[in-house]
Short mmCIF file of C-alpha atoms and ligand atoms in Angstrom, two decimals:
data_model
loop_
_atom_site.label_atom_id
_atom_site.label_comp_id
_atom_site.label_asym_id
_atom_site.label_seq_id
_atom_site.Cartn_x
_atom_site.Cartn_y
_atom_site.Cartn_z
CA MET X 1 1.73 20.38 0.42
CA VAL X 2 1.43 16.64 -0.07
CA GLY X 3 -1.98 14.96 -0.26
CA PHE X 4 -2.47 11.33 0.80
CA PHE X 5 -5.52 9.13 0.43
CA ASP X 6 -6.63 5.59 1.13
CA SER X 7 -9.87 3.68 1.49
CA GLY X 8 -9.45 4.13 5.25
CA VAL X 9 -6.83 4.57 7.93
CA GLY X 10 -4.33 2.12 6.39
CA GLY X 11 -2.38 4.65 4.36
CA ARG X 12 -1.48 6.55 7.52
CA CYS X 13 1.56 4.26 7.75
CA VAL X 14 2.85 5.95 4.57
CA LEU X 15 2.00 9.40 5.95
CA ASP X 16 3.81 8.53 9.23
CA ALA X 17 6.89 7.35 7.31
CA PHE X 18 6.84 10.60 5.30
CA ARG X 19 6.50 12.69 8.47
CA ARG X 20 9.52 10.94 10.00
CA LEU X 21 11.50 11.85 6.88
CA CYS X 22 10.14 15.38 6.28
CA PRO X 23 8.68 16.54 9.62
CA ASP X 24 8.15 20.13 8.50
CA GLU X 25 6.37 19.37 5.23
CA PRO X 26 2.62 20.15 5.32
CA ALA X 27 0.49 17.12 4.52
CA VAL X 28 -3.20 16.31 4.33
CA TYR X 29 -4.73 12.83 4.59
CA VAL X 30 -8.13 11.68 3.33
CA ALA X 31 -9.57 8.38 4.58
CA ASP X 32 -12.55 7.28 2.47
CA SER X 33 -13.92 5.33 5.44
CA GLU X 34 -17.48 5.66 4.14
CA ASN X 35 -16.58 3.50 1.13
CA CYS X 36 -14.03 1.20 2.82
CA PRO X 37 -13.10 -1.50 1.88
CA TYR X 38 -12.00 -1.01 -1.73
CA GLY X 39 -10.51 -4.53 -2.00
CA ASN X 40 -13.41 -6.23 -3.80
CA LYS X 41 -15.00 -3.23 -5.53
CA PRO X 42 -15.09 -3.10 -9.35
CA PRO X 43 -12.18 -1.06 -10.77
CA GLU X 44 -14.59 1.50 -12.35
CA GLU X 45 -16.00 2.32 -8.94
CA ILE X 46 -12.52 2.71 -7.43
CA VAL X 47 -11.59 5.02 -10.33
CA ARG X 48 -14.65 7.16 -9.62
CA LEU X 49 -13.95 7.36 -5.87
CA SER X 50 -10.23 8.03 -6.41
CA LYS X 51 -10.92 10.83 -8.90
CA ARG X 52 -13.28 12.51 -6.47
CA ILE X 53 -10.69 12.46 -3.67
CA ALA X 54 -7.83 13.52 -5.98
CA ALA X 55 -9.90 16.49 -7.22
CA ASP X 56 -10.48 17.52 -3.61
CA LEU X 57 -6.76 17.25 -2.70
CA ILE X 58 -5.63 19.13 -5.81
CA GLY X 59 -8.29 21.78 -5.14
CA ARG X 60 -6.80 22.24 -1.66
CA GLY X 61 -3.40 23.01 -3.22
CA CYS X 62 -1.56 19.67 -3.04
CA GLU X 63 1.52 19.64 -5.28
CA VAL X 64 1.92 15.85 -5.06
CA VAL X 65 -0.82 13.26 -4.52
CA VAL X 66 0.06 9.96 -2.87
CA VAL X 67 -2.31 7.10 -3.61
CA ALA X 68 -1.55 5.45 -0.26
CA CYS X 69 -3.57 2.38 -1.20
CA ASN X 70 -2.35 -0.54 -3.30
CA THR X 71 -5.87 -1.34 -4.47
CA ALA X 72 -6.59 2.22 -5.64
CA THR X 73 -3.19 2.39 -7.32
CA ALA X 74 -3.93 -0.83 -9.21
CA ALA X 75 -7.33 0.37 -10.39
CA ALA X 76 -6.91 4.10 -10.85
CA ILE X 77 -3.39 5.51 -11.08
CA ASP X 78 -3.30 5.51 -14.90
CA GLU X 79 -6.63 7.35 -15.04
CA LEU X 80 -5.54 9.86 -12.40
CA ARG X 81 -2.35 10.61 -14.32
CA ASN X 82 -4.36 11.05 -17.52
CA GLU X 83 -6.84 13.39 -15.87
CA TRP X 84 -4.19 15.58 -14.13
CA PRO X 85 -1.01 15.31 -16.23
CA GLU X 86 0.52 18.30 -14.42
CA ILE X 87 0.30 16.66 -10.96
CA PRO X 88 2.78 13.96 -9.91
CA PHE X 89 1.02 10.92 -8.42
CA VAL X 90 2.95 8.47 -6.25
CA GLY X 91 1.36 5.05 -5.97
CA MET X 92 1.83 1.81 -4.04
CA GLU X 93 2.83 -1.52 -5.49
CA PRO X 94 3.65 -4.73 -3.58
CA ALA X 95 7.44 -4.84 -3.05
CA VAL X 96 7.81 -8.19 -4.78
CA LYS X 97 11.11 -7.40 -6.47
CA PRO X 98 13.15 -6.50 -3.35
CA ALA X 99 11.58 -9.45 -1.54
CA ALA X 100 12.56 -11.80 -4.38
CA LEU X 101 16.13 -10.46 -4.37
CA GLY X 102 16.42 -11.00 -0.61
CA SER X 103 14.80 -14.43 -0.46
CA LYS X 104 17.08 -17.39 0.24
CA SER X 105 14.37 -20.03 0.17
CA GLY X 106 13.12 -18.83 -3.23
CA ILE X 107 9.59 -18.57 -1.87
CA VAL X 108 7.88 -15.22 -1.26
CA GLY X 109 4.47 -14.69 0.33
CA VAL X 110 2.39 -11.68 -0.70
CA LEU X 111 -0.52 -10.40 1.37
CA ALA X 112 -2.86 -8.04 -0.52
CA THR X 113 -6.44 -7.51 -1.67
CA ARG X 114 -8.09 -9.16 -4.66
CA GLY X 115 -8.08 -5.82 -6.50
CA THR X 116 -4.31 -5.49 -6.12
CA PHE X 117 -3.64 -9.06 -7.27
CA ASN X 118 -5.83 -8.49 -10.34
CA GLY X 119 -4.08 -5.25 -11.31
CA ARG X 120 -1.76 -4.91 -14.29
CA LEU X 121 1.14 -3.50 -12.19
CA TYR X 122 1.23 -6.46 -9.84
CA ARG X 123 0.77 -9.04 -12.61
CA GLU X 124 3.67 -7.55 -14.57
CA THR X 125 6.05 -7.29 -11.61
CA SER X 126 5.25 -10.75 -10.29
CA SER X 127 5.68 -12.36 -13.69
CA ARG X 128 9.11 -10.66 -14.00
CA VAL X 129 10.38 -12.41 -10.85
CA SER X 130 8.58 -15.70 -11.41
CA ASP X 131 11.68 -17.29 -12.97
CA THR X 132 13.66 -16.87 -9.77
CA VAL X 133 11.08 -17.23 -6.99
CA ARG X 134 7.76 -18.89 -6.33
CA ILE X 135 5.12 -16.43 -5.14
CA ILE X 136 2.32 -17.45 -2.82
CA GLU X 137 -0.56 -14.96 -2.99
CA CYS X 138 -2.86 -14.53 -0.03
CA ILE X 139 -5.92 -12.27 0.24
CA ALA X 140 -6.26 -11.06 3.82
CA ASP X 141 -9.35 -8.82 3.84
CA GLU X 142 -9.93 -9.49 7.54
CA PHE X 143 -6.80 -7.44 8.34
CA VAL X 144 -8.46 -4.39 6.72
CA ASP X 145 -11.49 -4.84 8.95
CA LEU X 146 -9.35 -5.25 12.10
CA VAL X 147 -7.29 -2.13 11.38
CA GLU X 148 -10.41 -0.06 10.56
CA ARG X 149 -11.82 -1.10 13.94
CA GLY X 150 -8.55 -0.17 15.63
CA VAL X 151 -7.94 -3.78 16.68
CA VAL X 152 -4.14 -4.01 16.24
CA SER X 153 -3.26 -5.91 19.39
CA GLY X 154 -4.83 -8.54 21.63
CA ALA X 155 -6.08 -12.06 21.04
CA GLU X 156 -8.39 -11.34 18.09
CA ALA X 157 -5.68 -9.61 16.05
CA GLU X 158 -3.01 -12.12 17.06
CA ASP X 159 -5.15 -15.10 16.04
CA ALA X 160 -5.98 -13.50 12.68
CA VAL X 161 -2.31 -12.79 12.00
CA ARG X 162 -1.22 -16.28 13.01
CA ARG X 163 -3.82 -17.85 10.65
CA ARG X 164 -2.25 -16.05 7.65
CA ILE X 165 1.44 -16.01 8.56
CA GLU X 166 1.94 -19.59 9.76
CA PRO X 167 0.79 -21.27 6.50
CA LEU X 168 3.07 -18.99 4.45
CA ILE X 169 6.06 -19.87 6.61
CA ALA X 170 5.10 -23.57 6.60
CA ALA X 171 5.10 -23.39 2.78
CA GLY X 172 8.72 -22.12 2.91
CA ALA X 173 8.29 -18.34 2.51
CA ASP X 174 11.19 -16.40 4.07
CA ARG X 175 9.92 -13.01 2.86
CA ILE X 176 6.32 -11.82 3.37
CA VAL X 177 5.36 -8.71 1.42
CA LEU X 178 2.76 -6.32 2.83
CA GLY X 179 0.84 -5.41 -0.34
CA CYS X 180 -1.87 -3.39 1.37
CA THR X 181 -1.34 -0.26 3.43
CA HIS X 182 -3.59 -1.50 6.20
CA PHE X 183 -1.25 -4.39 6.94
CA PRO X 184 1.82 -2.56 8.36
CA HIS X 185 -0.43 -1.64 11.30
CA LEU X 186 -0.23 -5.34 12.24
CA LYS X 187 3.47 -5.73 11.44
CA HIS X 188 4.58 -6.00 15.09
CA LEU X 189 2.25 -8.99 15.51
CA MET X 190 3.45 -10.56 12.27
CA GLU X 191 7.07 -10.22 13.41
CA ASN X 192 6.20 -11.87 16.72
CA VAL X 193 4.57 -14.79 14.93
CA ALA X 194 7.35 -15.09 12.34
CA ASP X 195 9.96 -14.96 15.13
CA GLY X 196 12.88 -14.63 12.72
CA ARG X 197 11.69 -17.33 10.31
CA ALA X 198 10.56 -14.80 7.68
CA GLU X 199 11.16 -11.12 7.10
CA ILE X 200 8.11 -8.87 6.83
CA VAL X 201 8.61 -6.50 3.87
CA ASP X 202 6.95 -3.13 4.44
CA PRO X 203 7.43 -0.58 1.64
CA SER X 204 6.33 2.49 3.67
CA ASP X 205 9.82 3.97 4.18
CA ALA X 206 10.83 3.42 0.54
CA VAL X 207 7.64 5.14 -0.63
CA ALA X 208 8.28 8.03 1.77
CA ARG X 209 11.74 8.50 0.22
CA ARG X 210 10.15 8.47 -3.25
CA ILE X 211 7.62 11.15 -2.21
CA ALA X 212 10.44 13.37 -0.88
CA GLU X 213 12.31 12.94 -4.18
CA VAL X 214 9.22 13.80 -6.25
CA LEU X 215 8.50 16.84 -4.11
CA LYS X 216 12.07 18.06 -4.56
CA GLY X 217 11.65 17.67 -8.33
CA VAL X 218 8.41 19.69 -8.31
CA ARG X 219 10.01 22.48 -6.27
CA SER X 220 13.12 22.68 -8.44
CA CYS X 221 10.93 22.93 -11.59
CA ALA X 222 8.83 25.68 -9.98
CA SER X 223 11.90 27.73 -9.03
CA ARG X 224 13.35 27.66 -12.55
N1 DGL E 1 -5.40 -0.03 2.08
C1 DGL E 1 -5.82 -0.57 0.85
C2 DGL E 1 -4.65 -1.14 0.05
O1 DGL E 1 -3.51 -0.73 0.23
C3 DGL E 1 -6.93 -1.57 0.77
C4 DGL E 1 -7.89 -1.80 1.81
C5 DGL E 1 -9.29 -2.00 1.27
O2 DGL E 1 -9.65 -3.12 0.88
O3 DGL E 1 -9.98 -1.01 1.26
O4 DGL E 1 -4.84 -1.98 -0.78
#
């Protein structure tokens, strides 16, 4: 069984991508809605919350735990791996590298939370591509709030999306990376606003493929 968790409902886009790929694989999803959002919480608090959820998922028999939250990955994945070295953890990281490789304008927009931008993983990856592309970072906490309220269509969501996407495109970005698992829930609106001027980069399917690979590895070890 695969365990997924996020600060809220955002990470369900990763679960959905995994279900499309492995429809028969049992999965459990924990949304820490009581403590959502994680975006501006101190890393120590996110570590504490993540450990509590991981312990619950592992206790329920999960063979792989997916940290379906960029912010929790940034703050806690090292600590989770230290605490449970026998359990494979799959985390989320903004897909800056593929976006940089695909960009023709040389300008990439990244939408994420403050916690993700401050994390070591993101800082390292973004500095690796900074010779070839310029990255414009944008914190979009209001998207988390919209998605938690289930507002993923209509004027309120469209206006919020337009306010973030238009300035990135005006600044020359032709790739916009979704660095928070709440944001793919608004992807259809982003694509409408972008209207072919920028590609919206959603890592959900790539992460789903990674989870399937990790699961296969766990099973082949167990059968040896
Ligand atoms: N879904 C989370 C992420 O991927 C963050 C949302 C929050 O601020 O709680 O970063």
